[in-house]
Each structure stands twice: as structure tokens, then as C-alpha cells.
Amino acid sequence: MANVEIDRVFALQQANIWKMKTSSAEERRARIIRLRDRLLQAGEEVADALFQDMGRPKVAMPFDVQNCIDTANEAIEKLNDWMAPTPVQPNIKDPSVKAYVHYEARGVVLILGPWNFPFHLCVEPLISALAAGNSAIIKPASMAPATSAVLSTIIKDVFEESEVAVFEGSSEVANALLEKPFDHVFFTGSPKVGKIVMAAAAKNLTSVTLELGGKNPAIIDRTADLDAAAAAVATSRTMNNGQTCLSIDYVLVPEELKAPFIEKMAAVIKEQSYTGAKFDSARTGRFIDVRNFERVRGYIDDAVERGATVAFGGSSSPNELTMEPTILTDVPSNADIMQDEIFGPVTVVMPYATADEAFATIQRHGKPLGSLVFSKDDSFIQAFIQHTTSGGVSVNQWAGHYFDGSLPFGGVNGSGIGAYHSIYGFKAFSHERAIWHRDVNPLAA
């Protein structure tokens, strides 16, 4: 039955391609406004769903919804500029020759959402897809069923199936969708599943945007504000119970600052995640499922067996799927926690003697999604940028390059392919079509 419905909706959207592609800025803006206006009423229902799925503390307007509202408002404001042809200076020195780039919708796109932020990491790329003139099919994460159901209801409230549709269900539904010849696939999730998505897309020569992850480092230099650094790293590990693609996996800190850094980070964790002297999991949320709880619990146990020290925290509840934010030190390089992305409330603190030693450590851990630098010394910051690689870098504030929204957000190789946010999202869902003219004015109204 699922395959029959997928065939039906996919055919509807294919039949609607040219209407979507040739839609005006006003028509695209109207679709985004309808979605934005529905999101303005969705705070409570999304908050309830996130609480059911992940124990996320309830707020009147979750970040997940507000982020999408902000994204929609930017698209509404800037869409005319984004859609405008971009003139290019031709190499041929002939005044009758003109060239420009035309931004053409890709067509029917597939958006595969993750479980850790199951609402906004479906809706935010959808807004970019709509701005570019595409129709879309969304497959939300089955591991977050309450949020998936809310998302499906909102999309049905706002769109015809020929514009946007949602298919809920297990990985079998995702696999069935990946068999279709979509014009673009946008996936957020793990590198392991990213390889599966990319392989499936290759069968139809479908372009992809892959938003993945990695072992994100933070480096603190001797000129840094240690209090600010401790607060940033702690926040990255308590937000969403550490199940965040930009959470800091390990911190490199000068040897003489290791102890005071841990002390300051522990104090921030207590302020953020404790009620009185007791850890309060209601302030952090819980693991999405038993498998992920056991995976992260296993990282801690393996590291300790290999000689690591629990400098703070370490307790957990398998029945409640909760874990106290934990700081590990003296972790050997062959420990499991140093091989894989943690995706839980655990941070490794590693001392270093020289910047070159710290950079070499980061280089050994691949190409992460994001890096964090705390320093007041621009020469140190520039040396870090030149001697490491990552999808993005934030200096003196965690995830600034994500939350600002003006920069391209994406990974590199193992942490992702392609980028989005702002105009970069519009371009991710567009084909940049080269137009070359002689003896006409291609930019004339």
C-alpha cells in the first residue's frame, strides 16, 4: 500500500513540475507565507510532541519552530533578489554578447529528516526548496513518531499533495522513496546512512545534499576567556541531551588550564542541569531510544576500562534513558569514544603543550561538521583555520556559524556534501543554469 501511495503522489508532483518551476516570486512567497502563518500557531503542539519523543523540556515556542519562522521570513523578504538572474562578464569582448546565471528549480525533491531535531530539520530545508520553485516529499524520522505526526498534520493543513507531501513510517518507506528518480535528495543524519542515501541516489544520477556529522573539536588557547569557553562547551553537551550534530566531542586545553577548565565546566553543568545538588533530567531531556543510550553508556565504560578518569558526572538510568552530563579525562586514543561521534552528554577533555600538537590531534580525527576556537589572538585563530578543516568554524561562541543563519552550513566529505541556509539553501535546491546571448538583452524585463 505504501508503494502505491508513493507512486501516486510522486506522479502528482511530476505532473506539477512545470507549474512549480515557472511560478513567480509572488506565488512562491504565498506558499511560504501559508506555511509561516501555520507555524506561528504550532509552538505548543510541536513542544508536546518533542516532549513525548525525547523528553525535551517544554517551552511556549520551541527553537525548532522559531528557527523555521525566521527562515521563512527571510525567504519572504529576499526571494525577489535570490531569483533575479546574476549577470556574468563574458570573456568574449563583444558588446552584443551577454551572459547570466538563471536559477532553475530542480523539480521534485526528497527531504529525509533526522530524529534528533525531527521538526525543523525537515521544515527548514522545505522552505528553501519552495523558494527555489520545487515540489517536495518529506520523510520524517520514524524514531520520533509524535513529532512526525504533527509535521504531517501541518503539511496537510497547508499544501496540496502536488506541492508538498509527507510519508511517515519505517526505513522501508525511506527505501521505497529512494528508488524513485527524484531530482534532488536532501538528507540529514549519520555518515553511515548518508552513504546508503548517496548510493541509492547514484542509481538515478540524482544530486544530493548530505548534512552529516563528525567528531567536533574545541580548542582553547592561553589567551581565551576560560569562563566563556566552559559555558559554550557545556551548553553544546546539555542542549538536546547532547544529541546535536554540532556538539563538542572533545576539548583541547593547555595543560596548565585543564583543571580550572573542568572545574568551570562542571559549575556550568550544575547550573544548567541540576535542581539543588541533584541532576535533573527534566532539564536536559533523554535519549531517543535504548540503543543510543547503551551506545553512549558503552563509550564511557570502555574508556574507563582503558584507564580514563570520570572527572564529573557519569551516572545514568537505563530505565529512564537519561544520563548525567559527563566529563572524561585521560582518555587513550584507542578508546571507542575517540573513534565515533558521541551524540550524547559526554565530553572528553585533552591537555596539550603546543599548538602544533593540538592541531595534529584534530587532523587525525577527520573532517568534522564544526570546530570551536576560543582565543583573543588572531594569529592563533588563523593558524587553526589554516592547519585544520571542518564544515564551519565558530570563534568565541559555540555554533555561531549555524545560529547566525547568514553563512553556508554544511560539512566536508565525511561530515557532509553541500550546504544550505539563507541564499545557500535556495541555491542548493536550484540548478544554476548558464545563459549566453548574442544580439539580445537577456536581462531586459
Coordinates of C-alpha atoms in Angstrom, one line a residue:
M1 CA 0.0 0.0 0.0
A2 CA 2.8 2.4 0.9
N3 CA 4.4 1.9 -2.5
V4 CA 1.1 2.5 -4.3
E5 CA 0.7 5.8 -2.4
I6 CA 4.3 6.8 -3.1
D7 CA 3.8 6.1 -6.8
R8 CA 0.6 8.2 -6.8
V9 CA 2.0 11.2 -5.0
F10 CA 5.3 11.1 -7.0
A11 CA 3.3 11.1 -10.2
L12 CA 1.2 14.1 -9.0
Q13 CA 4.3 16.1 -8.2
Q14 CA 6.0 15.2 -11.5
A15 CA 2.9 16.4 -13.3
N16 CA 3.1 19.6 -11.4
I17 CA 6.8 20.3 -12.1
W18 CA 6.4 23.0 -14.7
K19 CA 3.7 24.9 -12.8
M20 CA 6.1 25.0 -9.8
K21 CA 9.2 25.8 -11.9
T22 CA 7.6 28.7 -13.7
S23 CA 5.9 30.1 -10.6
S24 CA 6.5 33.7 -9.9
A25 CA 8.2 35.1 -6.8
E26 CA 4.7 36.2 -5.6
E27 CA 3.4 32.6 -6.0
R28 CA 6.3 31.1 -4.2
R29 CA 6.1 33.7 -1.5
A30 CA 2.4 32.9 -1.0
R31 CA 3.2 29.3 -0.3
I32 CA 5.9 30.2 2.2
I33 CA 3.6 32.7 3.9
R34 CA 0.9 30.0 4.3
L35 CA 3.4 27.7 6.0
R36 CA 4.8 30.6 8.1
D37 CA 1.4 31.5 9.4
R38 CA 0.6 27.9 10.3
L39 CA 4.0 27.7 12.1
L40 CA 3.1 30.7 14.2
Q41 CA 0.3 28.6 15.7
A42 CA 2.3 25.4 16.1
G43 CA 4.5 26.1 19.1
E44 CA 2.5 24.2 21.7
E45 CA 1.8 21.1 19.5
V46 CA 5.4 20.8 18.5
A47 CA 6.6 21.2 22.1
D48 CA 4.3 18.5 23.2
A49 CA 5.5 16.2 20.5
L50 CA 9.2 16.8 21.3
F51 CA 8.5 16.1 24.9
Q52 CA 6.8 12.8 24.0
D53 CA 9.6 11.7 21.7
M54 CA 12.7 12.9 23.6
G55 CA 11.6 14.3 27.0
R56 CA 12.6 17.8 25.7
P57 CA 11.7 20.5 28.2
K58 CA 8.5 22.3 27.1
V59 CA 8.6 25.9 26.1
A60 CA 5.9 28.1 24.5
M61 CA 7.7 28.5 21.3
P62 CA 10.4 25.8 20.7
F63 CA 13.6 26.8 18.9
D64 CA 12.7 24.2 16.3
V65 CA 9.6 26.2 15.2
Q66 CA 11.0 29.7 15.7
N67 CA 14.0 28.8 13.6
C68 CA 11.7 27.8 10.7
I69 CA 9.6 31.0 11.2
D70 CA 12.8 33.1 10.9
T71 CA 13.9 31.1 7.8
A72 CA 10.5 31.7 6.2
N73 CA 10.6 35.4 7.0
E74 CA 14.0 35.8 5.4
A75 CA 12.8 34.0 2.2
I76 CA 9.7 36.1 2.1
E77 CA 11.8 39.3 2.3
K78 CA 14.6 38.3 -0.1
L79 CA 13.1 36.0 -2.6
N80 CA 13.0 38.5 -5.4
D81 CA 16.7 39.1 -5.1
W82 CA 17.5 35.4 -4.9
M83 CA 15.5 34.6 -8.0
A84 CA 17.0 37.5 -10.0
P85 CA 19.4 36.5 -12.8
T86 CA 23.0 37.0 -11.9
P87 CA 24.9 38.8 -14.7
V88 CA 28.3 37.4 -15.6
Q89 CA 31.1 39.3 -17.5
P90 CA 31.7 37.2 -20.6
N91 CA 35.3 36.6 -21.8
I92 CA 34.4 37.4 -25.4
K93 CA 35.0 41.1 -25.9
D94 CA 31.9 41.8 -27.9
P95 CA 29.3 44.3 -26.7
S96 CA 26.5 42.2 -28.3
V97 CA 27.3 39.2 -26.1
K98 CA 25.8 39.0 -22.7
A99 CA 25.7 36.2 -20.1
Y100 CA 24.0 35.4 -16.9
V101 CA 23.1 32.6 -14.4
H102 CA 19.4 31.6 -14.2
Y103 CA 18.3 29.9 -11.1
E104 CA 16.1 27.0 -12.2
A105 CA 14.1 24.7 -9.8
R106 CA 15.4 21.2 -9.7
G107 CA 11.9 19.6 -9.8
V108 CA 10.6 17.0 -7.4
V109 CA 12.8 16.8 -4.3
L110 CA 13.0 14.4 -1.4
I111 CA 13.8 15.6 2.2
L112 CA 14.9 12.9 4.6
G113 CA 14.8 14.2 8.2
P114 CA 16.7 13.1 11.3
W115 CA 15.5 12.1 14.7
N116 CA 17.5 14.5 16.9
F117 CA 15.7 17.6 15.6
P118 CA 12.8 15.9 13.8
F119 CA 10.8 19.0 13.1
H120 CA 13.0 21.9 12.0
L121 CA 15.5 19.8 10.0
C122 CA 12.6 18.8 7.8
V123 CA 10.8 22.2 7.6
E124 CA 13.9 24.5 7.2
P125 CA 15.1 22.8 4.0
L126 CA 11.5 22.6 2.8
I127 CA 11.3 26.4 2.9
S128 CA 14.5 26.6 0.7
A129 CA 13.0 24.0 -1.7
L130 CA 9.8 26.0 -2.0
A131 CA 11.7 29.3 -2.5
A132 CA 13.5 27.7 -5.4
G133 CA 10.3 26.5 -7.0
N134 CA 10.3 22.8 -6.2
S135 CA 7.7 20.4 -5.0
A136 CA 8.8 18.1 -2.1
I137 CA 8.2 14.8 -0.4
I138 CA 9.2 14.7 3.2
K139 CA 10.1 11.5 5.1
P140 CA 10.4 12.4 8.8
A141 CA 12.2 10.1 11.3
S142 CA 10.2 7.2 12.5
M143 CA 12.1 7.3 15.8
A144 CA 10.3 10.5 16.7
P145 CA 6.7 9.4 15.9
A146 CA 4.8 12.1 17.8
T147 CA 6.8 14.9 16.0
S148 CA 6.4 13.1 12.7
A149 CA 2.6 13.0 13.2
V150 CA 2.5 16.7 14.0
L151 CA 4.6 17.6 10.9
S152 CA 2.3 15.5 8.7
T153 CA -0.7 17.3 10.0
I154 CA 0.8 20.8 9.5
I155 CA 1.9 19.9 5.9
K156 CA -1.6 18.6 5.1
D157 CA -3.2 21.8 6.6
V158 CA -1.1 24.0 4.3
F159 CA -0.3 22.2 1.0
E160 CA -1.9 20.2 -1.8
E161 CA -0.1 16.8 -2.3
S162 CA 1.1 18.0 -5.7
E163 CA 3.1 20.7 -3.8
V164 CA 4.3 19.0 -0.6
A165 CA 3.5 15.7 0.9
V166 CA 4.7 13.7 4.0
F167 CA 5.3 9.9 4.1
E168 CA 5.6 8.5 7.7
G169 CA 6.9 5.1 8.5
S170 CA 10.0 2.9 8.9
S171 CA 13.2 2.6 6.9
E172 CA 11.2 0.5 4.3
V173 CA 9.3 3.7 3.4
A174 CA 12.5 5.6 3.0
N175 CA 14.0 2.8 0.9
A176 CA 10.9 2.8 -1.4
L177 CA 11.2 6.6 -1.8
L178 CA 14.9 6.4 -2.6
E179 CA 14.0 4.1 -5.6
K180 CA 12.1 7.0 -7.3
P181 CA 14.0 9.2 -9.7
F182 CA 13.9 12.4 -7.6
D183 CA 15.6 15.5 -9.0
H184 CA 17.4 16.1 -5.7
V185 CA 17.7 14.4 -2.3
F186 CA 18.4 16.4 0.9
F187 CA 19.4 14.1 3.8
T188 CA 20.3 15.0 7.4
G189 CA 21.6 12.2 9.5
S190 CA 24.6 9.9 10.2
P191 CA 27.5 9.3 7.8
K192 CA 26.6 5.6 7.8
V193 CA 23.1 6.3 6.4
G194 CA 24.4 9.1 4.3
K195 CA 26.4 6.5 2.3
I196 CA 23.2 4.5 1.7
V197 CA 21.4 7.6 0.5
M198 CA 24.2 8.6 -1.8
A199 CA 24.4 5.1 -3.3
A200 CA 20.7 5.0 -3.9
A201 CA 20.7 8.4 -5.5
A202 CA 23.5 7.4 -7.7
K203 CA 21.3 4.8 -9.4
N204 CA 19.2 7.7 -10.8
L205 CA 22.1 10.2 -11.0
T206 CA 20.2 12.2 -8.5
S207 CA 22.1 15.1 -6.9
V208 CA 22.3 15.2 -3.2
T209 CA 22.8 17.4 -0.2
L210 CA 24.1 15.4 2.8
E211 CA 24.2 17.1 6.2
L212 CA 26.1 14.6 8.4
G213 CA 28.3 14.9 11.5
G214 CA 31.7 14.1 12.9
K215 CA 33.9 14.5 15.9
N216 CA 33.7 18.2 16.5
P217 CA 36.7 19.7 18.4
A218 CA 37.0 22.7 20.6
I219 CA 40.4 24.3 21.2
I220 CA 41.2 26.8 23.9
D221 CA 44.3 28.9 23.8
R222 CA 46.1 30.6 26.6
T223 CA 44.5 34.0 25.8
A224 CA 40.9 32.7 26.0
D225 CA 38.1 33.7 28.3
L226 CA 38.0 30.4 30.2
D227 CA 34.6 31.0 31.7
A228 CA 33.0 31.7 28.3
A229 CA 34.7 28.6 26.8
A230 CA 33.5 26.4 29.6
A231 CA 29.9 27.7 29.3
A232 CA 30.0 27.2 25.5
V233 CA 31.2 23.6 25.6
A234 CA 28.9 22.7 28.5
T235 CA 25.9 24.1 26.6
S236 CA 26.8 22.1 23.5
R237 CA 26.7 19.0 25.5
T238 CA 23.5 19.6 27.5
M239 CA 21.3 21.0 24.7
N240 CA 19.0 18.2 23.5
N241 CA 20.9 15.9 25.8
G242 CA 24.0 16.2 23.6
Q243 CA 22.1 14.7 20.6
T244 CA 23.2 17.6 18.4
C245 CA 25.3 17.5 15.3
L246 CA 27.5 20.4 16.4
S247 CA 28.0 19.3 20.0
I248 CA 31.7 19.4 21.0
D249 CA 33.1 15.8 21.3
Y250 CA 36.5 16.7 22.7
V251 CA 38.2 19.8 24.1
L252 CA 41.9 20.6 23.7
V253 CA 43.1 22.8 26.5
P254 CA 46.6 23.9 27.6
E255 CA 48.0 21.6 30.3
E256 CA 48.0 24.2 33.0
L257 CA 44.4 25.1 32.3
K258 CA 42.9 21.6 32.3
A259 CA 41.9 21.5 36.0
P260 CA 40.4 25.0 36.1
F261 CA 38.6 24.4 32.8
I262 CA 37.0 21.2 34.1
E263 CA 36.0 23.0 37.3
K264 CA 34.3 25.8 35.4
M265 CA 32.6 23.5 33.0
A266 CA 31.3 21.4 35.9
A267 CA 29.9 24.5 37.5
V268 CA 28.0 25.5 34.3
I269 CA 26.6 21.9 34.0
K270 CA 25.3 22.1 37.6
E271 CA 23.7 25.5 36.9
Q272 CA 22.1 24.2 33.6
S273 CA 21.1 20.6 34.6
Y274 CA 20.7 20.4 38.3
T275 CA 18.0 21.2 40.8
G276 CA 19.7 21.9 44.0
A277 CA 22.5 19.3 44.3
K278 CA 20.8 16.7 42.2
F279 CA 20.9 16.1 38.5
D280 CA 17.5 16.8 37.0
S281 CA 17.0 15.0 33.7
A282 CA 13.8 17.0 33.1
R283 CA 16.1 20.0 32.3
T284 CA 18.1 18.1 29.6
G285 CA 15.8 15.5 28.0
R286 CA 16.6 11.9 27.4
F287 CA 18.0 9.5 24.8
I288 CA 15.8 8.8 21.8
D289 CA 15.9 5.0 22.4
V290 CA 17.6 2.2 24.3
R291 CA 20.1 1.5 21.5
N292 CA 21.5 5.0 21.7
F293 CA 21.6 5.0 25.5
E294 CA 23.5 1.8 25.5
R295 CA 25.9 3.0 22.8
V296 CA 26.9 6.1 24.8
R297 CA 27.0 4.2 28.1
G298 CA 29.3 1.8 26.4
Y299 CA 31.6 4.6 25.3
I300 CA 32.0 5.7 29.0
D301 CA 32.6 2.1 30.3
D302 CA 35.1 1.3 27.5
A303 CA 37.1 4.5 28.2
V304 CA 37.2 3.9 31.9
E305 CA 38.3 0.3 31.4
R306 CA 41.1 1.6 29.3
G307 CA 42.3 4.0 32.0
A308 CA 40.2 7.1 31.6
T309 CA 39.0 9.2 34.5
V310 CA 35.5 10.4 35.1
A311 CA 36.2 14.0 36.1
F312 CA 32.5 14.8 36.5
G313 CA 29.1 13.0 36.3
G314 CA 29.0 9.5 35.0
S315 CA 25.7 8.3 36.4
S316 CA 22.8 7.1 34.2
S317 CA 19.4 5.4 34.2
P318 CA 18.7 2.7 31.6
N319 CA 15.0 2.7 32.7
E320 CA 14.6 6.4 32.1
L321 CA 17.1 6.6 29.2
T322 CA 18.8 9.5 31.0
M323 CA 22.5 10.3 31.6
E324 CA 24.2 12.9 33.8
P325 CA 26.4 15.2 31.7
T326 CA 29.8 13.6 32.0
I327 CA 33.4 14.9 31.6
L328 CA 36.2 12.4 30.8
T329 CA 39.9 12.9 31.0
D330 CA 43.0 10.7 30.4
V331 CA 41.2 9.0 27.6
P332 CA 43.5 6.9 25.5
S333 CA 43.5 7.4 21.7
N334 CA 42.3 3.9 21.0
A335 CA 39.1 4.2 23.1
D336 CA 35.9 3.8 21.3
I337 CA 34.8 7.3 22.3
M338 CA 37.7 8.7 20.3
Q339 CA 36.7 6.9 17.1
D340 CA 33.0 7.7 16.8
E341 CA 30.7 10.7 17.1
I342 CA 29.4 10.6 20.7
F343 CA 25.9 12.1 20.2
G344 CA 25.2 12.1 24.0
P345 CA 26.0 14.3 27.0
V346 CA 29.7 13.3 27.3
T347 CA 32.8 15.5 26.7
V348 CA 36.4 14.4 26.6
V349 CA 39.0 17.0 27.8
M350 CA 42.5 16.6 26.5
P351 CA 45.5 18.7 27.5
Y352 CA 48.1 19.9 25.0
A353 CA 51.5 21.5 25.3
T354 CA 51.9 23.3 21.9
A355 CA 49.5 24.4 19.2
D356 CA 51.2 22.1 16.7
E357 CA 50.5 19.2 18.9
A358 CA 46.8 20.2 19.3
F359 CA 46.4 20.7 15.5
A360 CA 47.9 17.3 14.8
T361 CA 45.4 15.7 17.2
I362 CA 42.5 17.4 15.3
Q363 CA 43.9 16.4 11.9
R364 CA 43.8 12.7 13.0
H365 CA 40.1 12.9 13.6
G366 CA 38.9 13.5 10.1
K367 CA 36.8 16.4 8.8
P368 CA 34.1 17.3 11.3
L369 CA 31.0 19.4 10.8
G370 CA 32.1 22.2 13.0
S371 CA 35.0 23.4 15.1
L372 CA 35.1 25.8 18.0
V373 CA 38.0 28.1 18.9
F374 CA 38.4 30.2 22.0
S375 CA 41.2 32.8 21.7
K376 CA 41.8 36.5 21.7
D377 CA 44.9 36.0 19.5
D378 CA 44.1 36.4 15.8
S379 CA 47.4 34.7 14.8
F380 CA 46.4 31.6 16.8
I381 CA 42.9 31.6 15.2
Q382 CA 44.3 32.0 11.7
A383 CA 46.9 29.2 12.4
F384 CA 44.0 27.0 13.5
I385 CA 42.0 27.7 10.3
Q386 CA 45.0 27.0 8.1
H387 CA 46.0 23.8 9.8
T388 CA 42.6 22.1 10.3
T389 CA 39.5 21.5 8.3
S390 CA 35.8 21.4 9.1
G391 CA 32.4 22.4 7.6
G392 CA 32.5 25.6 9.6
V393 CA 34.3 27.4 12.4
S394 CA 32.9 29.4 15.3
V395 CA 35.3 31.7 17.3
N396 CA 34.5 32.5 20.9
Q397 CA 30.9 31.3 20.7
W398 CA 29.5 27.8 20.2
A399 CA 27.8 27.2 16.8
G400 CA 27.7 30.9 15.9
H401 CA 28.2 29.9 12.2
Y402 CA 24.9 27.9 12.5
F403 CA 22.7 30.1 14.5
D404 CA 23.6 33.3 12.7
G405 CA 22.0 31.8 9.6
S406 CA 23.7 34.0 7.1
L407 CA 26.6 31.6 6.2
P408 CA 26.5 28.4 4.3
F409 CA 26.0 25.5 6.7
G410 CA 27.3 22.1 5.7
G411 CA 30.1 19.6 6.1
V412 CA 33.0 18.4 4.1
N413 CA 33.5 14.8 2.9
G414 CA 32.6 12.6 5.9
S415 CA 30.6 15.3 7.6
G416 CA 28.6 16.2 4.5
I417 CA 28.2 17.3 0.9
G418 CA 26.7 20.7 0.0
A419 CA 25.4 23.4 2.2
Y420 CA 22.2 25.4 2.9
H421 CA 20.8 28.3 5.0
S422 CA 19.7 31.7 3.6
I423 CA 20.6 32.1 -0.1
Y424 CA 22.8 29.0 0.0
G425 CA 19.6 26.9 0.7
F426 CA 17.9 28.5 -2.3
K427 CA 21.0 27.6 -4.4
A428 CA 21.1 24.0 -3.0
F429 CA 17.7 23.4 -4.4
S430 CA 18.4 25.2 -7.7
H431 CA 20.2 24.4 -10.9
E432 CA 22.5 27.3 -11.8
R433 CA 21.7 27.4 -15.5
A434 CA 24.2 29.2 -17.7
I435 CA 22.6 31.5 -20.3
W436 CA 24.7 33.1 -23.1
H437 CA 23.2 35.5 -25.6
R438 CA 24.3 37.4 -28.7
D439 CA 22.4 40.4 -30.1
V440 CA 19.7 40.4 -27.4
N441 CA 19.4 41.8 -23.9
P442 CA 18.8 38.7 -21.8
L443 CA 18.2 40.8 -18.6
A444 CA 15.5 43.0 -20.1
A445 CA 12.1 43.0 -18.5

